[in-house]
């Protein structure tokens, strides 16, 4: 039986997610309904993607009895409210990254998942790409020896995009881009908490972080460096240095299709999209969707590939970095 999806928000990322779902077997994945805050917008989205039902409110989607899991593609400040709405209605949820605006909100979502006995996963799609699975395998078998250093960079001039630049919309380099670098670091170090976090950078005139450099120190003098920016183009790659060699993600580290191990490069191509996409390599969203299906079939409430503990750690480290930088959101003042 197919996993029946509801789509919350009819924006660009929801479009790409819906296109990615169509690259999977229809007997396994089916989009049943879409909801937006405006019914016309939802109907236009439904027509474009051949979705049977369109709702003009998220509450209507939450009450649909024929949905197994809801993909939440709203902007960051609405993740807590929408996630809570659906989980209280006993809906499993896949929530776009970042899971919430800060660690307090992340804990509220995890508590809601526990209280309502539903599945919850932060949509860190990178975790489920074949490249990321191969990185895990190589590290597990000691391909490059003991890891000594991890570096991950992601940045581009994006301040012209309101949701990335405006404080009220949850903008800033760390929440939108730095989270990819940090999740890669925690993937390599298997969710280990760093012993120290040092952050430096600068903010843009809207009050959000424009460019940030983080240095994390782990046990055994292992180091990680994360650089993210919405003001400049960075290398957008990742490097793992071990005692016996080097693993590189040379391109698009947030949606990787190429892996280089000790100088030897391997490609992991994505399926073709059925219609134009908004973001790079978006058909790769299929991998996190399939992870959700497999978890639901096994009766799991969290993904082994992106467990709640990793989402909590990500939020806590970003909170710490923002405190050092002096970047705050209104959500930080709510108890």
XYZ file of C-alpha atoms in Angstrom:
335
model
C 0.000 0.000 0.000
C 1.272 3.454 -0.885
C 2.349 5.978 1.727
C -0.243 8.738 1.424
C 1.259 12.226 1.583
C -0.257 15.568 2.424
C 1.653 18.692 1.363
C 1.547 21.675 3.724
C 2.347 24.940 1.907
C 2.303 25.366 -1.858
C 5.625 27.147 -2.252
C 8.799 26.428 -4.192
C 10.230 23.679 -2.004
C 6.853 21.918 -1.834
C 6.790 21.977 -5.640
C 10.207 20.351 -5.835
C 9.302 17.784 -3.169
C 6.164 16.848 -5.117
C 8.194 16.470 -8.327
C 10.698 14.283 -6.467
C 7.911 12.055 -5.134
C 6.851 11.401 -8.736
C 10.265 9.841 -9.425
C 9.395 7.063 -6.952
C 7.111 4.106 -7.574
C 3.456 5.268 -7.455
C 2.559 2.050 -5.640
C 4.800 3.287 -2.805
C 4.135 7.045 -2.684
C 0.924 8.950 -3.385
C 0.126 12.642 -2.864
C -3.439 12.829 -1.579
C -3.872 16.511 -0.720
C -2.217 19.924 -0.564
C -3.020 22.851 1.701
C -2.117 26.534 1.498
C -3.344 29.595 3.376
C -5.120 30.610 0.173
C -7.468 28.115 -1.488
C -6.783 29.367 -5.011
C -3.058 28.879 -4.508
C -3.688 25.345 -3.247
C -5.951 24.560 -6.208
C -3.371 25.818 -8.698
C -0.725 23.640 -7.026
C -3.065 20.634 -7.041
C -3.813 21.085 -10.741
C -0.147 21.354 -11.606
C 0.737 18.169 -9.697
C -2.475 16.181 -10.298
C -3.323 16.103 -6.581
C -6.942 15.101 -5.839
C -7.682 17.490 -2.958
C -6.846 21.132 -2.252
C -7.484 22.903 1.048
C -7.461 26.600 1.884
C -6.271 26.022 5.449
C -3.786 23.786 7.230
C -6.507 22.808 9.714
C -8.512 21.136 6.924
C -5.474 19.120 5.882
C -4.932 18.066 9.497
C -8.453 16.635 9.589
C -8.132 14.611 6.374
C -8.402 10.943 7.461
C -6.668 9.575 4.353
C -3.185 10.976 5.000
C -0.323 8.997 6.521
C 2.289 11.741 6.686
C 2.471 15.489 6.067
C 5.403 17.238 4.423
C 5.716 20.719 5.952
C 7.325 23.188 3.564
C 6.469 26.444 5.344
C 9.167 28.976 6.262
C 11.073 28.429 9.530
C 8.966 30.570 11.921
C 5.873 28.449 11.200
C 7.439 25.026 11.749
C 6.493 24.821 15.424
C 2.857 25.806 14.964
C 2.211 23.720 11.861
C 4.135 20.721 13.160
C 2.206 20.824 16.436
C -1.108 21.190 14.604
C -0.565 18.056 12.543
C 0.914 15.942 15.325
C -2.004 16.780 17.636
C -4.204 15.473 14.820
C -2.182 12.224 14.946
C -0.410 12.907 11.664
C 3.181 11.834 11.074
C 5.312 14.756 9.892
C 8.410 15.508 7.831
C 9.356 19.123 8.612
C 11.708 21.137 6.440
C 14.993 22.151 7.962
C 15.659 23.780 10.302
C 13.233 21.797 12.424
C 12.426 24.988 14.347
C 13.797 28.436 15.153
C 15.725 27.394 18.266
C 16.375 24.467 20.575
C 13.409 25.275 22.804
C 11.050 24.955 19.856
C 12.781 21.755 18.714
C 12.163 20.209 22.136
C 8.495 21.221 21.938
C 8.141 19.409 18.623
C 9.868 16.293 19.937
C 7.609 16.347 23.004
C 4.558 16.653 20.744
C 5.732 13.645 18.730
C 6.183 11.601 21.906
C 2.876 12.707 23.441
C 0.910 11.898 20.281
C 2.934 8.790 19.362
C 3.656 9.956 15.818
C 6.680 9.977 13.530
C 8.720 13.176 13.317
C 11.769 13.863 11.162
C 13.706 16.984 10.277
C 14.026 17.107 6.492
C 17.819 17.120 6.255
C 17.622 15.591 2.778
C 21.415 15.480 2.462
C 21.564 12.655 5.010
C 19.866 10.216 2.650
C 21.657 10.876 -0.627
C 23.686 7.871 -1.873
C 26.843 9.986 -1.419
C 26.095 10.448 2.296
C 25.357 6.752 2.749
C 28.660 5.948 1.068
C 30.506 8.386 3.346
C 29.066 6.571 6.348
C 30.084 3.217 4.936
C 33.633 4.343 4.191
C 34.080 5.858 7.640
C 32.659 2.731 9.241
C 35.214 0.516 7.538
C 38.098 2.885 8.307
C 38.821 3.816 4.692
C 40.711 6.999 5.688
C 41.797 5.931 9.152
C 40.922 8.007 12.194
C 39.200 11.280 11.346
C 41.214 14.305 12.441
C 39.502 17.249 10.739
C 36.253 18.012 8.918
C 35.649 21.181 6.899
C 32.352 22.152 5.293
C 31.542 25.386 3.431
C 28.302 26.651 1.930
C 27.551 30.157 0.734
C 26.223 32.359 -2.047
C 25.067 36.001 -2.380
C 21.428 35.576 -1.347
C 20.508 38.729 0.554
C 18.051 39.700 -2.186
C 15.782 36.814 -1.110
C 13.499 38.017 1.728
C 13.165 34.685 3.559
C 16.972 34.478 3.756
C 17.594 38.084 4.752
C 14.637 39.215 6.858
C 14.737 38.599 10.594
C 10.931 38.173 10.874
C 11.058 35.417 8.233
C 13.783 33.466 10.028
C 16.581 34.633 7.760
C 20.300 34.238 8.340
C 23.190 32.127 7.127
C 23.266 29.672 10.025
C 19.635 28.553 9.979
C 19.400 28.166 6.229
C 22.903 27.177 5.084
C 25.088 26.545 8.109
C 22.781 23.748 9.202
C 23.918 21.738 6.169
C 27.572 22.122 7.131
C 26.902 21.269 10.762
C 24.780 18.228 9.977
C 27.618 16.913 7.791
C 30.066 17.391 10.650
C 27.763 15.582 13.073
C 27.213 12.807 10.544
C 30.984 12.257 10.433
C 31.323 12.426 14.237
C 28.163 10.335 14.741
C 26.256 12.930 16.725
C 29.035 13.559 19.241
C 28.694 16.816 21.170
C 31.672 19.159 20.643
C 33.766 20.115 23.652
C 33.894 23.741 22.537
C 32.255 26.020 19.973
C 33.829 29.235 18.747
C 31.857 31.488 16.409
C 32.805 34.653 14.599
C 31.254 36.534 11.711
C 29.149 39.542 10.848
C 25.496 40.493 10.511
C 23.736 42.332 7.711
C 21.606 45.426 8.235
C 18.442 43.378 8.902
C 20.057 41.953 12.034
C 20.598 38.394 10.841
C 23.958 36.694 10.410
C 25.448 37.251 6.972
C 28.675 35.243 7.190
C 29.717 32.911 10.000
C 32.799 30.799 10.724
C 32.472 28.107 13.397
C 35.324 26.108 14.883
C 34.248 23.010 16.800
C 36.638 21.012 18.952
C 35.792 17.374 19.657
C 37.390 14.843 21.992
C 40.861 13.652 21.058
C 41.791 17.066 19.588
C 39.644 16.462 16.505
C 38.476 19.657 14.827
C 35.734 20.818 12.494
C 35.364 24.104 10.639
C 32.051 25.307 9.259
C 31.749 28.411 7.084
C 28.411 29.697 5.808
C 27.367 32.907 4.107
C 24.435 34.625 2.430
C 26.698 37.492 1.326
C 29.387 35.731 -0.741
C 30.067 32.705 -2.885
C 31.964 29.964 -1.040
C 33.381 26.649 -2.265
C 30.245 24.712 -1.242
C 32.247 21.549 -0.621
C 33.239 19.330 2.295
C 36.478 17.543 3.209
C 37.131 14.794 5.747
C 40.797 14.374 6.628
C 41.871 11.132 8.270
C 45.151 9.537 9.293
C 45.147 7.392 6.123
C 43.496 9.587 3.502
C 40.906 12.149 2.488
C 37.227 12.020 1.529
C 35.857 14.987 -0.421
C 32.397 16.071 -1.452
C 33.683 18.378 -4.190
C 30.420 19.944 -5.372
C 27.026 20.857 -3.923
C 27.742 19.470 -0.464
C 24.096 20.096 0.534
C 22.766 17.889 -2.316
C 25.810 15.840 -3.385
C 26.099 13.602 -6.428
C 29.910 13.290 -6.535
C 32.328 11.725 -4.058
C 36.114 11.740 -4.161
C 38.031 9.225 -2.055
C 41.814 9.528 -1.987
C 41.739 11.229 -5.382
C 39.326 8.812 -7.074
C 36.003 10.357 -8.056
C 32.659 8.550 -8.327
C 29.358 9.913 -9.636
C 25.951 9.108 -8.141
C 23.473 10.488 -10.715
C 19.933 11.541 -9.842
C 16.778 10.641 -11.784
C 15.450 13.160 -14.260
C 12.722 15.544 -13.121
C 9.305 15.430 -14.759
C 8.978 19.213 -14.729
C 11.165 22.263 -14.014
C 12.610 22.562 -10.507
C 13.364 25.566 -8.306
C 16.488 24.275 -6.583
C 19.645 22.323 -7.462
C 19.332 18.506 -7.553
C 15.837 18.602 -6.051
C 14.896 15.142 -7.309
C 17.199 14.045 -4.479
C 14.341 14.891 -2.107
C 13.094 11.425 -3.050
C 15.614 9.820 -0.713
C 14.262 11.425 2.459
C 10.718 10.582 1.341
C 11.657 6.924 0.967
C 13.347 7.032 4.389
C 10.060 8.241 5.878
C 8.166 5.397 4.188
C 10.591 2.772 5.461
C 10.412 4.149 8.991
C 6.603 4.126 8.925
C 6.542 0.550 7.633
C 8.753 -0.446 10.577
C 6.614 1.443 13.088
C 9.428 3.822 14.012
C 8.793 7.268 15.515
C 12.178 8.711 14.519
C 14.660 8.017 11.737
C 17.921 6.231 12.540
C 19.494 8.371 9.803
C 18.291 11.682 11.259
C 17.387 10.977 14.901
C 15.856 13.516 17.242
C 19.130 13.723 19.175
C 20.896 15.046 16.058
C 18.164 17.651 15.493
C 18.474 18.729 19.125
C 22.256 19.000 18.844
C 22.043 21.027 15.635
C 19.651 23.503 17.245
C 21.724 23.799 20.419
C 24.954 24.481 18.519
C 23.260 27.065 16.295
C 21.751 28.724 19.398
C 25.217 28.860 20.991
C 26.732 30.348 17.829
C 23.975 32.956 17.555
C 24.523 33.989 21.179
C 28.201 34.557 20.449
C 27.288 36.594 17.364
C 24.497 38.556 19.040
C 21.822 37.360 16.596
C 18.354 36.907 18.094
C 14.816 36.219 16.888
C 11.517 37.034 18.538
C 11.083 33.309 19.225
C 14.098 33.421 21.555
C 12.127 35.600 23.980
C 9.163 33.220 24.254
C 9.141 30.748 27.131
